[in-house]
Short mmCIF file of C-alpha atoms in Angstrom, two decimals:
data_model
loop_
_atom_site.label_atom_id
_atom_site.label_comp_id
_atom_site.label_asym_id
_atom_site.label_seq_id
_atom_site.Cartn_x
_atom_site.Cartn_y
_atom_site.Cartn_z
CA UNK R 1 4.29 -25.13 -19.19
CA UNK R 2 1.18 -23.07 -18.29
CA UNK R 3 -2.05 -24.77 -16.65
CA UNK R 4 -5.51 -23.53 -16.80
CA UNK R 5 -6.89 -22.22 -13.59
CA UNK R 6 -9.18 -24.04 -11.75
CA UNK R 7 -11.63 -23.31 -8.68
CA UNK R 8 -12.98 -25.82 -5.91
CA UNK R 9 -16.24 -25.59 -5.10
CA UNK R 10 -17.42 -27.21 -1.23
CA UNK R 11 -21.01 -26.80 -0.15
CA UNK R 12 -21.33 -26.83 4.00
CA UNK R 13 -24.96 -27.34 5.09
CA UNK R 14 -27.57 -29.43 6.50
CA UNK R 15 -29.70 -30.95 3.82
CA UNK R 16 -32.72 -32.58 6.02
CA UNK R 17 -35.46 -30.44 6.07
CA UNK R 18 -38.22 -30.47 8.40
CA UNK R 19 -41.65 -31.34 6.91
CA UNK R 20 -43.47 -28.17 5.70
CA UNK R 21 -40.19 -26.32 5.91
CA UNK R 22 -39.52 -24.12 2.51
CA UNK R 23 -36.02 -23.05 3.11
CA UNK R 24 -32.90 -23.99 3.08
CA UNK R 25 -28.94 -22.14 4.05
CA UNK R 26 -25.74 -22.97 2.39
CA UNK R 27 -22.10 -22.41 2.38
CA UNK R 28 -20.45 -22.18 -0.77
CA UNK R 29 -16.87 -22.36 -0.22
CA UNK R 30 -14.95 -21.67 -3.90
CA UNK R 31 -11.01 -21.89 -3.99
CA UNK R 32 -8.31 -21.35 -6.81
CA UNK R 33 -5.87 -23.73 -7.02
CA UNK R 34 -2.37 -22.87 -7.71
CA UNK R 35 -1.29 -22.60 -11.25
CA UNK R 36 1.67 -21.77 -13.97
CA UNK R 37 -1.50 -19.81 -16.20
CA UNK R 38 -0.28 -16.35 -17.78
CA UNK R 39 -1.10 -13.76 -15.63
CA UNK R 40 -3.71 -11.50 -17.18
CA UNK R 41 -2.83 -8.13 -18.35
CA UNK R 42 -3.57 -5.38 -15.87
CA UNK R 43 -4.71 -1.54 -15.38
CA UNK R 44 -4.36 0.31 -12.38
CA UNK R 45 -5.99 4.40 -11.91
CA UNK R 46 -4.71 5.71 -8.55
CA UNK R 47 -7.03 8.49 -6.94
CA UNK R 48 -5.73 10.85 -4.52
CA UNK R 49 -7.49 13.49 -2.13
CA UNK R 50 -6.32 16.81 -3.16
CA UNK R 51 -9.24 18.76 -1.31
CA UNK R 52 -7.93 21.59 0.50
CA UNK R 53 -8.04 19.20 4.14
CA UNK R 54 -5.20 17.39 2.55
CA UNK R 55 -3.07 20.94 2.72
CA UNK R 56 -1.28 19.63 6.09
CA UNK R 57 2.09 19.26 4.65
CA UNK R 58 2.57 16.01 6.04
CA UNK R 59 -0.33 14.25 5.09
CA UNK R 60 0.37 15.44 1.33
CA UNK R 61 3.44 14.59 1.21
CA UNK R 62 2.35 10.96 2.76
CA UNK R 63 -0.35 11.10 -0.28
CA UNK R 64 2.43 11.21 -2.85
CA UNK R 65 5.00 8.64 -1.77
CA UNK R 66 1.89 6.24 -1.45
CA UNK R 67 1.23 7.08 -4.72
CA UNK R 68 4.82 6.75 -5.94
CA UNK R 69 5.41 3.28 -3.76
CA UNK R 70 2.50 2.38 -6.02
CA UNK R 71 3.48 2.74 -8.79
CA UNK R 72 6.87 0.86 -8.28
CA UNK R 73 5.10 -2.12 -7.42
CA UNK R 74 3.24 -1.86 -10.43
CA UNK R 75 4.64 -4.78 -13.70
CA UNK R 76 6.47 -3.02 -16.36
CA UNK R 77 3.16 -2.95 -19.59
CA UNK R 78 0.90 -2.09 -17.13
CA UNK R 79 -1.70 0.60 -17.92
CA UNK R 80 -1.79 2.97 -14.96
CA UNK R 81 -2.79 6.94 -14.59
CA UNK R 82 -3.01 8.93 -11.54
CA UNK R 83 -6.15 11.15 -10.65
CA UNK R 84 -6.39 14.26 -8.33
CA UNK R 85 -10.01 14.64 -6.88
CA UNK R 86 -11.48 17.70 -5.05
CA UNK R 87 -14.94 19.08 -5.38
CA UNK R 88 -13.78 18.74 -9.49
CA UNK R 89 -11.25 15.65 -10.92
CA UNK R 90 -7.99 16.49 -12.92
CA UNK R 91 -5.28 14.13 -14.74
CA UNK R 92 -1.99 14.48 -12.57
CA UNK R 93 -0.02 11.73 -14.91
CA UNK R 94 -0.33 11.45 -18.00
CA UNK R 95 -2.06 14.77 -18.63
CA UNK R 96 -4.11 13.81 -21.20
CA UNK R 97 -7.25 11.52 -20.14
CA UNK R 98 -5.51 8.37 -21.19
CA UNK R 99 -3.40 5.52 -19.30
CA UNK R 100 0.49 5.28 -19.90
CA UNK R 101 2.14 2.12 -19.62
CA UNK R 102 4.21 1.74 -17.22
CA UNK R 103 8.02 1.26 -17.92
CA UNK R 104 11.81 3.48 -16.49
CA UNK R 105 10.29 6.48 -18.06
CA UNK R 106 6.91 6.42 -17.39
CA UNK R 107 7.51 5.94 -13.68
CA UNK R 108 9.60 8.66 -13.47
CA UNK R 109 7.50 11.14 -15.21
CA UNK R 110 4.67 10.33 -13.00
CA UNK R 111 6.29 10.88 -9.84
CA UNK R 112 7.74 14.06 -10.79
CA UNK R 113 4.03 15.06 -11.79
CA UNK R 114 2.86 13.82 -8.72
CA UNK R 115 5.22 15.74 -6.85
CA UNK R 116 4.14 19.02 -8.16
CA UNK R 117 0.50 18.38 -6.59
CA UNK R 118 -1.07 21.27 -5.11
CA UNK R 119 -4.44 20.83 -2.75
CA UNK R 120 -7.47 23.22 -2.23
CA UNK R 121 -11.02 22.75 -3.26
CA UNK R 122 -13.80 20.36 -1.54
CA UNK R 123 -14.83 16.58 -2.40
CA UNK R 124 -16.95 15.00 -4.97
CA UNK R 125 -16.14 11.37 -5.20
CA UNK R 126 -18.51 10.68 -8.26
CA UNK R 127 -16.33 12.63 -9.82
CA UNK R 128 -13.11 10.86 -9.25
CA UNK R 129 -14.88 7.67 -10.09
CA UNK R 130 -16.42 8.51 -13.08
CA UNK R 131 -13.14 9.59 -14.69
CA UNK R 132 -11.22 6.41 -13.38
CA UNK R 133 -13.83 4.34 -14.94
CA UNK R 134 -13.60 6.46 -18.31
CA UNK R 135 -10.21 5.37 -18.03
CA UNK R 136 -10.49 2.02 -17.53
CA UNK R 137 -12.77 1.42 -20.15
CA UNK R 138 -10.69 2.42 -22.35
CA UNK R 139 -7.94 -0.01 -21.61
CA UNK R 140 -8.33 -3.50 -23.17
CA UNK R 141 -6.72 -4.85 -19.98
CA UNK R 142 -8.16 -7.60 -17.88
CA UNK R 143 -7.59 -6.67 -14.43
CA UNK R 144 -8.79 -3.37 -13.82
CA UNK R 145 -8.47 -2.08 -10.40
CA UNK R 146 -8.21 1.39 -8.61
CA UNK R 147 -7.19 2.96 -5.41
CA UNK R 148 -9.04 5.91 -3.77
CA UNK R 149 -7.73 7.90 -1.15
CA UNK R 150 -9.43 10.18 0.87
CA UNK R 151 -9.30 12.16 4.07
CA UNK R 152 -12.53 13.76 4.31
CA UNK R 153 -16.36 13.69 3.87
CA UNK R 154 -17.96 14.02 0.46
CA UNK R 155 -19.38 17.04 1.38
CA UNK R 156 -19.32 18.69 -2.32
CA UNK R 157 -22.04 17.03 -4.02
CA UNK R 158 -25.54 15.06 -3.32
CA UNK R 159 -25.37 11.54 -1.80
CA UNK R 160 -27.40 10.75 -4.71
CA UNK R 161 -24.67 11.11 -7.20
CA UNK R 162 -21.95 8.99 -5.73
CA UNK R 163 -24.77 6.46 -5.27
CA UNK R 164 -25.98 6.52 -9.02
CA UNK R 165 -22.33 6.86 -10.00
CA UNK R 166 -21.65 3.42 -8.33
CA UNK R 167 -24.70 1.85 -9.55
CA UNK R 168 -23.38 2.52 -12.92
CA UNK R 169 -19.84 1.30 -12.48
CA UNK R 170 -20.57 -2.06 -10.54
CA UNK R 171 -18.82 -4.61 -11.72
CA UNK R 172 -16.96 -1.99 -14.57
CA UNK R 173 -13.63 -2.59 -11.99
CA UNK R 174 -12.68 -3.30 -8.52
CA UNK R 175 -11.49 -0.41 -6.10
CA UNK R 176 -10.09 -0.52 -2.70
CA UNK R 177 -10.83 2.67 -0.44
CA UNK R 178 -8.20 3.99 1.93
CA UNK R 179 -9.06 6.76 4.69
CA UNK R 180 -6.25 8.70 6.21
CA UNK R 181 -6.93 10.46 9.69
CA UNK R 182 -10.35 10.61 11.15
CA UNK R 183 -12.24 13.18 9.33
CA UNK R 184 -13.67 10.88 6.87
CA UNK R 185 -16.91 8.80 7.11
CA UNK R 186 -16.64 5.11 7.12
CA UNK R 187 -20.28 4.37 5.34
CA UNK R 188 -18.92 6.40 2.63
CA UNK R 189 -16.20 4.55 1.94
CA UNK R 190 -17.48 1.17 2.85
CA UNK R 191 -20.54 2.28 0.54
CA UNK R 192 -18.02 2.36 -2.48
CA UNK R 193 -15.86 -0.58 -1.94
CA UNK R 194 -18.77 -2.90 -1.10
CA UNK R 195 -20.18 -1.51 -4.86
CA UNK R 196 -16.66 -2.20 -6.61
CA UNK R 197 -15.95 -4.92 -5.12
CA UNK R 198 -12.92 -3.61 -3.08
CA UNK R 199 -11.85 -3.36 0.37
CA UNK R 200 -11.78 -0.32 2.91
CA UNK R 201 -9.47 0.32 5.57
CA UNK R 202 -8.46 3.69 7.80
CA UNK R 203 -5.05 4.21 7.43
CA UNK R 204 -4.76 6.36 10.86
CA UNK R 205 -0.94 7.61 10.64
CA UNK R 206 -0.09 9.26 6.96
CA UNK R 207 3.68 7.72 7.10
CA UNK R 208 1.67 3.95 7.03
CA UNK R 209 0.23 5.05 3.88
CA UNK R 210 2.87 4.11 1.24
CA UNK R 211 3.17 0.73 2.86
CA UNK R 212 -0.24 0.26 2.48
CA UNK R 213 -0.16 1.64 -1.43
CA UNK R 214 2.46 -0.70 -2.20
CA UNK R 215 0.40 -3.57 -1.29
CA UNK R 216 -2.76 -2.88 -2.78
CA UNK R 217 -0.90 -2.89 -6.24
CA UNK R 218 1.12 -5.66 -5.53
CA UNK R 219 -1.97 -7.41 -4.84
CA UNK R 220 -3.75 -6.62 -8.26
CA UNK R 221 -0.79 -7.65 -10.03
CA UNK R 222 -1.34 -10.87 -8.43
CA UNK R 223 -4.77 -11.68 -9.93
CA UNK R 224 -4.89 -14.44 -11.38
CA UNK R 225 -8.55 -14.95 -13.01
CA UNK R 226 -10.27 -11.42 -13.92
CA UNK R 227 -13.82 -11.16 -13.91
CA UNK R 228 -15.34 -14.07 -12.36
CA UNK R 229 -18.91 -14.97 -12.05
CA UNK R 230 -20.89 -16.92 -8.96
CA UNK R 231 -23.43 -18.34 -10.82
CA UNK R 232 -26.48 -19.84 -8.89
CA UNK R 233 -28.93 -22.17 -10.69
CA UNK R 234 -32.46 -23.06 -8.87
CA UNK R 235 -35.24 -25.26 -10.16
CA UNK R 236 -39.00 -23.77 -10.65
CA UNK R 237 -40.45 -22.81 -7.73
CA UNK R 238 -37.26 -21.93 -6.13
CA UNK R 239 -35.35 -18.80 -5.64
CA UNK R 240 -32.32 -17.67 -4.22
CA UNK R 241 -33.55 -15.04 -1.26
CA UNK R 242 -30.23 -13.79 0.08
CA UNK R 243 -26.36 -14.01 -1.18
CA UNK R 244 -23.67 -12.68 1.09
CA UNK R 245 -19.65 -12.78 1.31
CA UNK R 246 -18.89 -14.00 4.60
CA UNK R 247 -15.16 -14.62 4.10
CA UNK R 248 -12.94 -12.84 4.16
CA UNK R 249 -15.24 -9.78 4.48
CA UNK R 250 -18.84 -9.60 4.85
CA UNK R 251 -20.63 -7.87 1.25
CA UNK R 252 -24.13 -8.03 0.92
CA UNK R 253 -24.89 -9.50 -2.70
CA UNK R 254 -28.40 -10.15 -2.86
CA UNK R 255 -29.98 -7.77 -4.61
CA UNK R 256 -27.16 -7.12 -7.10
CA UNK R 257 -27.47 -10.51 -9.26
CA UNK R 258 -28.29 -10.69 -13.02
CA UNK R 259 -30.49 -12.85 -14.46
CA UNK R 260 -29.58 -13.94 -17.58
CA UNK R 261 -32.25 -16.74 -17.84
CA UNK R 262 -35.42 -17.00 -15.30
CA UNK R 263 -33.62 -19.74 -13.77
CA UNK R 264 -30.08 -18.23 -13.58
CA UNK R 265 -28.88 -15.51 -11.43
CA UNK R 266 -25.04 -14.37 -11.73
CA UNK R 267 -22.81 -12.61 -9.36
CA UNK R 268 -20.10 -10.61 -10.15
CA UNK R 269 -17.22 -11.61 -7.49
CA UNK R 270 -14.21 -9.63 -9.23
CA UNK R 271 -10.84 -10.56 -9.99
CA UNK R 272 -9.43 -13.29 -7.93
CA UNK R 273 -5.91 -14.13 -6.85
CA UNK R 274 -5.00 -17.94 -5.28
CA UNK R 275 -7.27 -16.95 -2.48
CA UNK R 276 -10.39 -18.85 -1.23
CA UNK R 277 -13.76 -16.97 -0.26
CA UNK R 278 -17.07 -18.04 1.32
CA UNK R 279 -20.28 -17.11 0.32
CA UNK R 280 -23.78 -18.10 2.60
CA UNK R 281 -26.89 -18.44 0.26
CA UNK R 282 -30.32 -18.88 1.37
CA UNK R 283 -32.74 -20.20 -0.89
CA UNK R 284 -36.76 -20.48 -0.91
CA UNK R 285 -38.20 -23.49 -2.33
CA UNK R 286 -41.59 -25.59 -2.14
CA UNK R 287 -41.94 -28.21 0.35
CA UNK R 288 -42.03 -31.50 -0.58
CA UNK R 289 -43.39 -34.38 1.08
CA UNK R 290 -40.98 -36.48 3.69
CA UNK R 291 -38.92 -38.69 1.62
CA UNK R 292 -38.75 -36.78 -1.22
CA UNK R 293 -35.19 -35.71 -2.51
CA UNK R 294 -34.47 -32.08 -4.95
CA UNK R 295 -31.68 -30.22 -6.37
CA UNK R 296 -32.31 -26.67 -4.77
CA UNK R 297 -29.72 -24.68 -6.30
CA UNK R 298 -26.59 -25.64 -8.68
CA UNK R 299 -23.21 -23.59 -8.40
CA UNK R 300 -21.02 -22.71 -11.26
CA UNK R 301 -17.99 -20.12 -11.33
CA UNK R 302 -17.75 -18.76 -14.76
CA UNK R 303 -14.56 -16.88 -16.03
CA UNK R 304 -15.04 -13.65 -18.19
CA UNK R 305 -15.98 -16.06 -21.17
CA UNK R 306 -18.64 -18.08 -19.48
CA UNK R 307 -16.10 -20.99 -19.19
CA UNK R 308 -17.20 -23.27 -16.09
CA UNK R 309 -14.38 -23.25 -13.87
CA UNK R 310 -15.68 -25.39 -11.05
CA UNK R 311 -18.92 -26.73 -9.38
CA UNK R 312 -20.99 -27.33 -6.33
CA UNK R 313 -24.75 -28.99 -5.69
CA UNK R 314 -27.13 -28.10 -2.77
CA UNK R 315 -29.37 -31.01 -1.95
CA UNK R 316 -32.85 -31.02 0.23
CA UNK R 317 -34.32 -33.86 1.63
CA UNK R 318 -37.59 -33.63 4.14
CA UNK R 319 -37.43 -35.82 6.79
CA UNK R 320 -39.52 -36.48 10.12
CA UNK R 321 -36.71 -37.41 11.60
CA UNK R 322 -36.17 -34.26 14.35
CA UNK R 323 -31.93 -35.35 14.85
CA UNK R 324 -31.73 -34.52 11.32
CA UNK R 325 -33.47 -31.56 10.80
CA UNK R 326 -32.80 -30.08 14.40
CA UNK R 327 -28.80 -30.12 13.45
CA UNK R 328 -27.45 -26.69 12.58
CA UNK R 329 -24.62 -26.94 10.23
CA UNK R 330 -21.61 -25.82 11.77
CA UNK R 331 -20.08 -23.67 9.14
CA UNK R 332 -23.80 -22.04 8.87
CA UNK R 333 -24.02 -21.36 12.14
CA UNK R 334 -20.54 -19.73 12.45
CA UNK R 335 -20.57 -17.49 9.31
CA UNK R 336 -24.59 -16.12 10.83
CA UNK R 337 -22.49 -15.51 13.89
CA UNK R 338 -20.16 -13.35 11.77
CA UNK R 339 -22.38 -11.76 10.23
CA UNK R 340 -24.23 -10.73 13.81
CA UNK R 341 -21.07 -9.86 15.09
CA UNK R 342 -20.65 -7.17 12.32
CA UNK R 343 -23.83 -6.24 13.25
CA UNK R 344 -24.05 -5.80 17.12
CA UNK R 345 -20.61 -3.66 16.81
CA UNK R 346 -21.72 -1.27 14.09
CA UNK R 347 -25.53 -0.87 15.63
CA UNK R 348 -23.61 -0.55 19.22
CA UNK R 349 -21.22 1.97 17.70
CA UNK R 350 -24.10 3.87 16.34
CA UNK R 351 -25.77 4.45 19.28
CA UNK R 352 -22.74 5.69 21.18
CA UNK R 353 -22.20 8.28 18.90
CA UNK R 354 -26.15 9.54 19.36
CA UNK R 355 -25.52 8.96 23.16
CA UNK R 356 -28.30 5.43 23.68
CA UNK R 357 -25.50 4.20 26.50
CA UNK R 358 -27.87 1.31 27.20
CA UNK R 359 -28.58 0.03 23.46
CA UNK R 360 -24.31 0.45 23.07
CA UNK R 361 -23.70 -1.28 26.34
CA UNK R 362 -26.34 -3.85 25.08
CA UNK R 363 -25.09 -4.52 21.31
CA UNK R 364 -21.22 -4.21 22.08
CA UNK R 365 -21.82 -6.63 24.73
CA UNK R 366 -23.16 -8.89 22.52
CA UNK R 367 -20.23 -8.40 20.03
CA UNK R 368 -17.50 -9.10 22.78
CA UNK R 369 -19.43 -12.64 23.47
CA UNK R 370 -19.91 -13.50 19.45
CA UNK R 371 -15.98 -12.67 19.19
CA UNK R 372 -15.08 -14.58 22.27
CA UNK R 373 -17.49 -17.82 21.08
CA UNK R 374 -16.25 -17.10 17.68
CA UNK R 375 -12.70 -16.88 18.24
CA UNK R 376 -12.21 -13.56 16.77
CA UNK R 377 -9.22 -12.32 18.12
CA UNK R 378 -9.22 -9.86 16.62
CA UNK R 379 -12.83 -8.30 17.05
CA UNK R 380 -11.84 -8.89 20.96
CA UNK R 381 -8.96 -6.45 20.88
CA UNK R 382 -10.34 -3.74 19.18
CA UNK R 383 -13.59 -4.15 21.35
CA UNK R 384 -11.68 -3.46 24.12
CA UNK R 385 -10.52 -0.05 23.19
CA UNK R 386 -14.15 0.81 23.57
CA UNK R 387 -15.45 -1.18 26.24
CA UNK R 388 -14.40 -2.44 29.44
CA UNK R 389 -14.39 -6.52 29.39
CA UNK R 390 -16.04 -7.89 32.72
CA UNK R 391 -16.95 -11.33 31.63
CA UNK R 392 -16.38 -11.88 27.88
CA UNK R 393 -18.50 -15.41 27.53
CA UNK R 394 -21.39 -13.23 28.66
CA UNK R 395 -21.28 -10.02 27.35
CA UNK R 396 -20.83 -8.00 30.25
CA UNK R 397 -19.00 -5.11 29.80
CA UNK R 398 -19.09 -1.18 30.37
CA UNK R 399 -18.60 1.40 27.97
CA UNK R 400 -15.40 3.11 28.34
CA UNK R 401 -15.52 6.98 29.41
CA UNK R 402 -13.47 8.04 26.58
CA UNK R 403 -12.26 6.82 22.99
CA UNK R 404 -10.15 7.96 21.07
CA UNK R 405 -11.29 8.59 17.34
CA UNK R 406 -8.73 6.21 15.99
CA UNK R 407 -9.74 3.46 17.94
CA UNK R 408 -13.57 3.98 17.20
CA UNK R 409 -13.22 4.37 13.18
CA UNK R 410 -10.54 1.13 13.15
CA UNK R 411 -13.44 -0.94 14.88
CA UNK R 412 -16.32 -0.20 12.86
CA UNK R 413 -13.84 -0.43 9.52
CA UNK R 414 -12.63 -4.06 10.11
CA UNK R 415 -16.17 -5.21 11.76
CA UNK R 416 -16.79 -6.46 8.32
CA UNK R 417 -13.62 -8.84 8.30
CA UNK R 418 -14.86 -12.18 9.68
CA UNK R 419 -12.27 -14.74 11.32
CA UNK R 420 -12.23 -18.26 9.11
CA UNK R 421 -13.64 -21.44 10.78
CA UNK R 422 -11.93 -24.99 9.52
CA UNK R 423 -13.94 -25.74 6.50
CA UNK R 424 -15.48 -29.58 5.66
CA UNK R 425 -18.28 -30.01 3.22
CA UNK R 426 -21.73 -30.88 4.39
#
């Protein structure tokens, strides 16, 4: 017996208002529950670097067994193709522009094709993600979801292009970005999987890289619900000024909502497995006077077919009462602390690489206190690859003389993934 899937929606926040005050944070924490549903039907494009950087032999041959692993972990009837991109794109299995489905044969043939990959040429990522969207289009599958490996810059082609390219592919499928080495540019990378939806991660030694391949796929053919919408109601007079991912990851959504009615704005969150996620909205209303009670913004999650899947409420009420209004909600304040975090290490970061030793000192410091307060364990350990920890709880620390590139690029990858607070709604 199947079951339906079904989300939970829990709103965190402080709903006294001071009087005058016009705005108004929330946590919106949305869930899948676990379910015997069908899982949806699935397409997977695999890009791979074949620019003329990816010649060492080793780092080729990594390229391919990742691809390979992939494709094993891959459910027989899924729709998959594998891309080579340089400064052009070319179909490396099946040679016509077209998915296969995936079955004994199929698998075989593509490996064999991938193993006759060859690599020259520069890098134009548009390129590569143009075609793998051509290709997903044309599947009638309802997971779509790619995998783009690079090792280098994309040095072939404007900026502009991969940025119009992604502008016209958000929300077309989801695509996680893998960088082997360190001759690649993070803000490239996190540029694209922040567009698609997807995550980004350096993948520093090539032999990690098939372990790595194998679970991306094995993670899309877990997906449960494809295209699923945050959908964010507010009265007149109200908006909704700022929508960010805060958990797992940090993605910046405002900005990149739909409105399909004045009231309405919708998010496009992707495909979702039984996972949970946290989103912080901040949303600009009229004051009312003290006593006075509104509905600032409703929460729906719509499936692909506008079917309600679960619901949340954000209430205001003004009060004059300071112990209400002066209380910070807890998950609020943690997931702004997150989201400085991410901040003070990438801004620190920057200005170690332009040589501002005071600014870095400064911001990193600043990061090792939000991760100690935080309990970011993680954040903590890769900080101190970078700087010396003299008193974590204050920020004091010293920048260390020398870093290796690894250690640098891993830190400002994963400053984006925020550590998870216990959750209780507000």
């Amino acid at each position: 017996m199947t079951t339906e899937p079904h989300f939970t929606v829990e709103i965190a926040h402080n709903r006294y208002l001071a009087p005058g005050a016009g705005e108004i944070d929330a946590v919106i924490n949305v869930a899948t529950t676990e379910t015997g549903a069908r899982l949806p039907t699935a397409a997977q494009v695999i890009m791979l670097d074949c620019s003329a950087s990816m010649y060492r032999p080793s780092k080729l041959a990594a390229a391919k067994r990742a691809a390979s692993a992939a494709i094993d972990a891959l459910r027989d009837d899924t729709a998959f193709a594998v891309v080579a991109g340089t400064d052009q794109v070319a179909m490396v299995y099946p040679e016509a522009p077209e998915l296969a489905e995936v079955d004994e044969h199929t698998r075989a043939a593509a490996k064999e094709a991938i193993d006759a990959v060859q690599a020259g040429g520069g890098t134009a990522m548009s390129q590569w993600l143009q075609l793998a969207g051509e290709l997903l289009a044309s599947s009638r599958r309802e997971v779509r979801h790619a995998i783009l490996l690079t090792d280098g810059r994309n040095t072939s082609e404007p900026h502009a292009d991969l940025a119009n390219t992604l502008a016209e592919l958000r929300g077309a499928f989801s695509c996680d970005c893998r960088g082997v080495g360190t001759d690649w540019e993070v803000g490239e990378l996190r540029e694209i999987a922040d567009a698609l939806l997807g995550t980004i991660d350096i993948v520093a030694e090539p032999e990690d890289l098939a372990a790595d391949f194998r679970a991306l796929a094995e993670n899309a053919m877990r997906k449960m619900v494809p295209d699923v919408t945050l959908r964010l109601w507010t009265p007149q007079h109200a908006e909704v000024t700022m929508l960010r991912q805060v958990d797992p990851t940090l993605v910046d959504l405002t900005g990149h909502g739909t409105k399909p009615q004045p009231q309405l704005t919708d998010y496009l969150t992707g495909a979702w497995e039984h996972e949970s996620r946290a989103y912080h909205a901040r949303i600009a209303l009229t004051p009312a006077g003290v006593g006075e009670r509104m509905l600032a913004c409703r929460i729906a999650v719509l499936d692909g077919d506008g079917t309600n899947l679960g619901a949340g409420k954000v209430l205001a009420t003004w009060t004059d009462d300071p112990a209400r209004y002066g209380a910070l909600d807890t998950q609020v304040a943690h997931y702004t602390g997150q989201q400085e975090l991410a901040e003070a290490i990438q801004a620190g970061l920057d200005a170690r690489r332009v040589g501002d030793l005071d600014t870095a000192t400064g911001k990193l410091g600043r990061a090792v206190a939000l991760a100690e307060e935080s309990g970011h364990t993680d954040a903590s350990r890769l900080l101190s690859k970078i700087v010396d920890i003299d008193d974590s709880a204050r920020g004091q620390v010293r920048l260390k003389p020398t870093v290796t590139a690894v250690d640098e690029m891993t830190l400002d990858t994963r400053s984006v993934v925020t550590t998870r607070m216990h959750r209780s709604a507000g």
